[in-house]
Coordinates of C-alpha atoms in Angstrom, one line a residue:
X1 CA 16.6 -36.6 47.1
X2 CA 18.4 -34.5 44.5
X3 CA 16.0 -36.0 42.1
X4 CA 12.9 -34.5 43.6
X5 CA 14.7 -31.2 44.1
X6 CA 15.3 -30.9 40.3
X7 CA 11.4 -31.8 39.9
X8 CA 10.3 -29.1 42.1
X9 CA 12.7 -26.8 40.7
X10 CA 11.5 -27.4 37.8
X11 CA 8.0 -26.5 38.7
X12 CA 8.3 -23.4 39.9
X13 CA 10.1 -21.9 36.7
X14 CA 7.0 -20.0 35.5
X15 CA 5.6 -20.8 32.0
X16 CA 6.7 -19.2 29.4
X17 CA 3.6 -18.9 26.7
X18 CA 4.8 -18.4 22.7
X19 CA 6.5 -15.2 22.2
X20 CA 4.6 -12.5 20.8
X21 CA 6.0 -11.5 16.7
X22 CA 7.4 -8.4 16.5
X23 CA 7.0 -7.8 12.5
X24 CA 9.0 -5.3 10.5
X25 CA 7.0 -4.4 7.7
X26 CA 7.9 -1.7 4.8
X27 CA 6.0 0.4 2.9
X28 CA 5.8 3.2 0.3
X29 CA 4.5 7.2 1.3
X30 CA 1.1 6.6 -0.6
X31 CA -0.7 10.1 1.4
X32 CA -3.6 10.2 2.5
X33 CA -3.3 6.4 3.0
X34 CA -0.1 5.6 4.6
X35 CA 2.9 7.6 5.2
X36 CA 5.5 8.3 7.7
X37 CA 4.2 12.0 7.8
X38 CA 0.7 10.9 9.0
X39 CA -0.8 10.6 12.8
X40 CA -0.6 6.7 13.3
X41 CA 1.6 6.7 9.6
X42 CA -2.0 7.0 8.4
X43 CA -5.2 4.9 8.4
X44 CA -4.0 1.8 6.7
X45 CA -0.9 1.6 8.9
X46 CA -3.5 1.7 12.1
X47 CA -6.1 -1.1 10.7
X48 CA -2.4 -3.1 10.0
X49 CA -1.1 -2.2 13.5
X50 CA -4.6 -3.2 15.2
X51 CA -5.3 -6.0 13.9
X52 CA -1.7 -7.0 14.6
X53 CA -2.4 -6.2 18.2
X54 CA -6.1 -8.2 18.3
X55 CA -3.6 -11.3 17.9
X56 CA -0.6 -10.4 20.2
X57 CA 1.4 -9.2 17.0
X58 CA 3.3 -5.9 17.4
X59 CA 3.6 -4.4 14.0
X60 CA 6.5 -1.5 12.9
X61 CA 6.2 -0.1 9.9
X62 CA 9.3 1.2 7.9
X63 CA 9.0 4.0 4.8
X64 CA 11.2 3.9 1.9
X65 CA 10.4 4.1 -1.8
X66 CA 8.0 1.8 -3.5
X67 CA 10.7 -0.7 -5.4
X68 CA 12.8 -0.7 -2.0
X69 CA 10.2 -1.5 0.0
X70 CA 9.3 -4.4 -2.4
X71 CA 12.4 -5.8 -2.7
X72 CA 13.4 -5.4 1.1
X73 CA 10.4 -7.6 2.0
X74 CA 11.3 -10.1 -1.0
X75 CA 14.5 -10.8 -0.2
X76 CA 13.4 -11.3 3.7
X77 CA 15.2 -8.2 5.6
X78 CA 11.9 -6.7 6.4
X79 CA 9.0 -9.7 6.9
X80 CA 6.6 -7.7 4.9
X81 CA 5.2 -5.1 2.8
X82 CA 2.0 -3.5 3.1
X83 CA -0.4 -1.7 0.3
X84 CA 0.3 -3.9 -2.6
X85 CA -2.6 -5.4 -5.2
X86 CA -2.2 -9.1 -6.2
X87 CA -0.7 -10.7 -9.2
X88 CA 0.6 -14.0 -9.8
X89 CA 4.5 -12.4 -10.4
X90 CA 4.2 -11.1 -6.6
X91 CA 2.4 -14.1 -5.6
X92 CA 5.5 -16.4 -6.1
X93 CA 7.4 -14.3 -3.3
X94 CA 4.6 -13.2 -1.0
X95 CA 1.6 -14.9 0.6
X96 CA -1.2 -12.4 0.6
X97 CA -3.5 -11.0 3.4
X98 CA -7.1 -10.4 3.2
X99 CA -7.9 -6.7 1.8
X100 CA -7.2 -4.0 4.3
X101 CA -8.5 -1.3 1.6
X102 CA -10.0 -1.1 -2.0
X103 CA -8.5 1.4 -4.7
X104 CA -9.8 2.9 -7.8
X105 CA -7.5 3.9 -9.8
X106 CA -8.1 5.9 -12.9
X107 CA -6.7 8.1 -15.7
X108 CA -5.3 11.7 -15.5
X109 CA -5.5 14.7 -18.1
X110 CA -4.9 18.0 -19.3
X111 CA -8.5 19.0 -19.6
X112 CA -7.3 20.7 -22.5
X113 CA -7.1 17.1 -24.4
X114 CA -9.8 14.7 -25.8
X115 CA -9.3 11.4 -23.8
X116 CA -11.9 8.8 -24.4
X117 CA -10.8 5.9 -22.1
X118 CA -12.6 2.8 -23.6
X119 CA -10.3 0.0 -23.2
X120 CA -6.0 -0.1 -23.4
X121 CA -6.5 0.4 -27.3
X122 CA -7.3 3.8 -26.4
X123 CA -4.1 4.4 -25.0
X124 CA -2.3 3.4 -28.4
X125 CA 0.3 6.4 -29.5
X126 CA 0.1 7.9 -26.1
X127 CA 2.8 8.6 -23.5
X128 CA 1.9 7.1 -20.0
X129 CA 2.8 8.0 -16.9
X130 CA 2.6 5.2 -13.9
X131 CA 4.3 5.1 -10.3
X132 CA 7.7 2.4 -10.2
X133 CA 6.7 -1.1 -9.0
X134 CA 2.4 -0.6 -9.8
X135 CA 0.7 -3.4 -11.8
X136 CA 0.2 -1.3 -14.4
X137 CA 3.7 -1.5 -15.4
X138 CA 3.2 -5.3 -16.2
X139 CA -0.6 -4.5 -17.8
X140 CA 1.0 -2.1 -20.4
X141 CA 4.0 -4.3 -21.4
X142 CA 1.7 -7.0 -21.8
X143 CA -0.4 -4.8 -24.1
X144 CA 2.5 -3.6 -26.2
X145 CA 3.8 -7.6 -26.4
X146 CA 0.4 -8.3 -28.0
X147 CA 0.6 -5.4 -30.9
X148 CA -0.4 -2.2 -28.6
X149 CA 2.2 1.3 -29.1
X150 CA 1.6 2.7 -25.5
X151 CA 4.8 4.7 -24.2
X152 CA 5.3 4.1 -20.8
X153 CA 7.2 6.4 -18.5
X154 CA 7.5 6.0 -14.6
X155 CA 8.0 8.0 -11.2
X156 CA 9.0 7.6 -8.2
X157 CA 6.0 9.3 -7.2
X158 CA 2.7 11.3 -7.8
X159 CA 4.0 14.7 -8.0
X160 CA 6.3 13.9 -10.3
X161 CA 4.2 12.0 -12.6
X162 CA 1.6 15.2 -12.2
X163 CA 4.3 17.7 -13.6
X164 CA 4.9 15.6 -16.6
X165 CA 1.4 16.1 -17.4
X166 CA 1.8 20.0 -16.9
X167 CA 5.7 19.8 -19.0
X168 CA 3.9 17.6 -21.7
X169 CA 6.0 14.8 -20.8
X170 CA 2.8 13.0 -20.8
X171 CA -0.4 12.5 -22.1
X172 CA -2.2 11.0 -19.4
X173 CA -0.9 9.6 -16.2
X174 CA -2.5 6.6 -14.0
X175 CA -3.4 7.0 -10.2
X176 CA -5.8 6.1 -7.7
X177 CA -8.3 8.8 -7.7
X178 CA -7.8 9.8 -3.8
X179 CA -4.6 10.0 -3.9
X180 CA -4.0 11.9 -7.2
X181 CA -6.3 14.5 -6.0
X182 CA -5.5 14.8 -2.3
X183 CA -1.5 15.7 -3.9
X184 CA -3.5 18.3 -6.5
X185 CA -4.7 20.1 -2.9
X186 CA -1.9 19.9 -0.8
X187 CA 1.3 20.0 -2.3
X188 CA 0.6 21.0 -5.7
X189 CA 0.7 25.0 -7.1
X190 CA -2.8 26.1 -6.8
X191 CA -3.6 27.2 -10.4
X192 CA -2.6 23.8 -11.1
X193 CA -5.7 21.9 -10.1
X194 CA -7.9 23.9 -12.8
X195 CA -6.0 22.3 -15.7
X196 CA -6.3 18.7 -14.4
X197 CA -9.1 16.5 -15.0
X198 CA -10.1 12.4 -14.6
X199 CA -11.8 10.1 -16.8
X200 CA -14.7 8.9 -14.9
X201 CA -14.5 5.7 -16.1
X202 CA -12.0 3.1 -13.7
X203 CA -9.0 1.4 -14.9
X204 CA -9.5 -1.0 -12.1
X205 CA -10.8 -1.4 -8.9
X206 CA -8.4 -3.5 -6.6
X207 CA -7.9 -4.3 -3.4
X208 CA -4.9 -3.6 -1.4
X209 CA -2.9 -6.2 0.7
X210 CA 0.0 -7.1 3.5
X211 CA 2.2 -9.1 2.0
X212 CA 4.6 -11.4 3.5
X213 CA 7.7 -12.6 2.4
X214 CA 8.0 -16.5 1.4
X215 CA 11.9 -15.9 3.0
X216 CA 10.5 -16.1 6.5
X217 CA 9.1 -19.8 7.1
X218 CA 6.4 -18.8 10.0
X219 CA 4.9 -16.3 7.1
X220 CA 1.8 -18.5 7.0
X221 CA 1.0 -18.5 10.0
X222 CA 1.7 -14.4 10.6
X223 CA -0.9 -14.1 7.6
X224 CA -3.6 -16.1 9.3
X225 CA -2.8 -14.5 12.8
X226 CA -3.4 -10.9 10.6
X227 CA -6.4 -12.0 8.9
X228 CA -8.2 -13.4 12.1
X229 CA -7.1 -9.4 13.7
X230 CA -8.5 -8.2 10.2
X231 CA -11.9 -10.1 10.4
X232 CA -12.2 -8.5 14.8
X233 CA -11.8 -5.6 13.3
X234 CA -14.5 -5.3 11.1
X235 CA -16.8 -7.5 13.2
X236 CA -16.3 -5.3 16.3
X237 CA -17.7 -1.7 14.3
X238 CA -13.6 -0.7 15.1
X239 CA -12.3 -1.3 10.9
X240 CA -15.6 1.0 10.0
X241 CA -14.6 3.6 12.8
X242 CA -11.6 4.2 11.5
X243 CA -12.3 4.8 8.1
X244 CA -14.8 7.2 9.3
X245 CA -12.1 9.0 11.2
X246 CA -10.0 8.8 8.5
X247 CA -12.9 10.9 6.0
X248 CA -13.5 13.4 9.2
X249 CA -9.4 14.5 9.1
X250 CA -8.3 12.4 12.4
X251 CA -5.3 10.5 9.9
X252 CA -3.5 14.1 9.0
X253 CA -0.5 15.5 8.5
X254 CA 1.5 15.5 12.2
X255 CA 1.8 18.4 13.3
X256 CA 5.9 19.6 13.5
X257 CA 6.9 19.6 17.1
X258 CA 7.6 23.2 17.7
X259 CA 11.8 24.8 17.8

């Protein structure tokens, strides 16, 4: 009798179905993209949190800087990064997600200086400004390895690469194109912006990932969970909404709760 008491008992536990992934993913303040200062931490933080949710993933989203964020999701404390292009250095700690945005990132100046960006032979005898932990870092080592004289100098971030340009620290600095000139508006002096100029000509175009740490054994499968939530968003209008919203404002600075 016991027996079938057991069997019944067992029964009427109810099913449990395959718990849901809570993912703690790090990232860098890259404004107007993604940043802890941002409604929704910005709009690639909502199209990462989305399509999270379109596969029953909840998605967190910790700031820190760039190299921390990196190595936090390398070493496995976090499960991820977010915003990161792809090279085969990265590649051997992270497995990649499909794009979730496309950069284009280009070259900074004193409009006050001849630049004539052709290819990284134009850069040779020139000081260089780039952001800690960006592929350029690797691009221009691997220029001066093979004969090039490029100075490199890095920050933490893009005002400070901007006022090396204005000190003369630099001769050009390296940025995507949105975000270089969304810092010139907001948090930059306002004569500043008439003494700063691009070259129209891309250093590259690339497209921006989630990356998940090789650490964390289930990482493949989080990746293919994200990329199916990346592909419902795009298919369902809601990816193409959001970068609309993102152009009309709707991703801004959060308003400070009031004292």
């Amino acid at each position: 009798m016991w027996q079938w008491l057991i069997i019944l008992f067992a029964f009427s536990l109810p099913v449990v179905g395959v718990a849901t992934p809570n993912l703690v993913l790090t990232s860098g303040e890259y404004q107007p993209f993604i940043s802890n200062q941002l409604v929704h931490q910005g709009v690639l933080a909502h199209i990462v949190k989305e399509a999270g949710k379109r596969q029953d993933m909840e998605i967190e989203i910790e700031f820190m800087l760039w190299q921390q964020a990196k190595e936090e999701a390398q070493t496995g404390k976090a499960h991820g990064t977010v915003g990161w292009g792809y090279t085969s250095k990265r590649e051997k700690d992270f497995i990649y997600s499909a794009p979730i945005y496309t950069e284009t990132v280009v070259f900074f100046h004193l409009k006050n200086r001849h630049f004539d960006w052709q290819s990284l032979a134009s850069l040779n005898g020139l000081r260089v400004g780039i952001s800690e932990s960006y592929i350029e870092d690797a691009m221009l080592a691997n220029f001066n390895q093979q004969g090039g004289d490029v100075v490199v100098r890095r920050y933490p971030n893009e005002v400070e690469k901007l006022r090396s340009l204005l000190t003369g620290d630099t001769d050009v600095i390296i940025g995507n194109q949105y975000v270089v000139m969304n810092t010139l508006r907001t948090v930059m002096p306002d004569d500043t912006r008439q003494h700063i100029t691009f070259h129209p000509k891309p250093l590259r175009v690339t497209p921006l990932h989630v990356l998940l740490s090789r650490q964390h054994p289930d990482s493949a499968r989080w990746v293919a969970r994200l990329n199916r939530g990346i592909n419902q968003l795009k298919n369902s209008g809601d990816y193409q909404r959001a970068w609309t919203a993102f152009r009309m404002g709707e991703f801004g600075v959060r308003a400070l709760p009031s004292e």
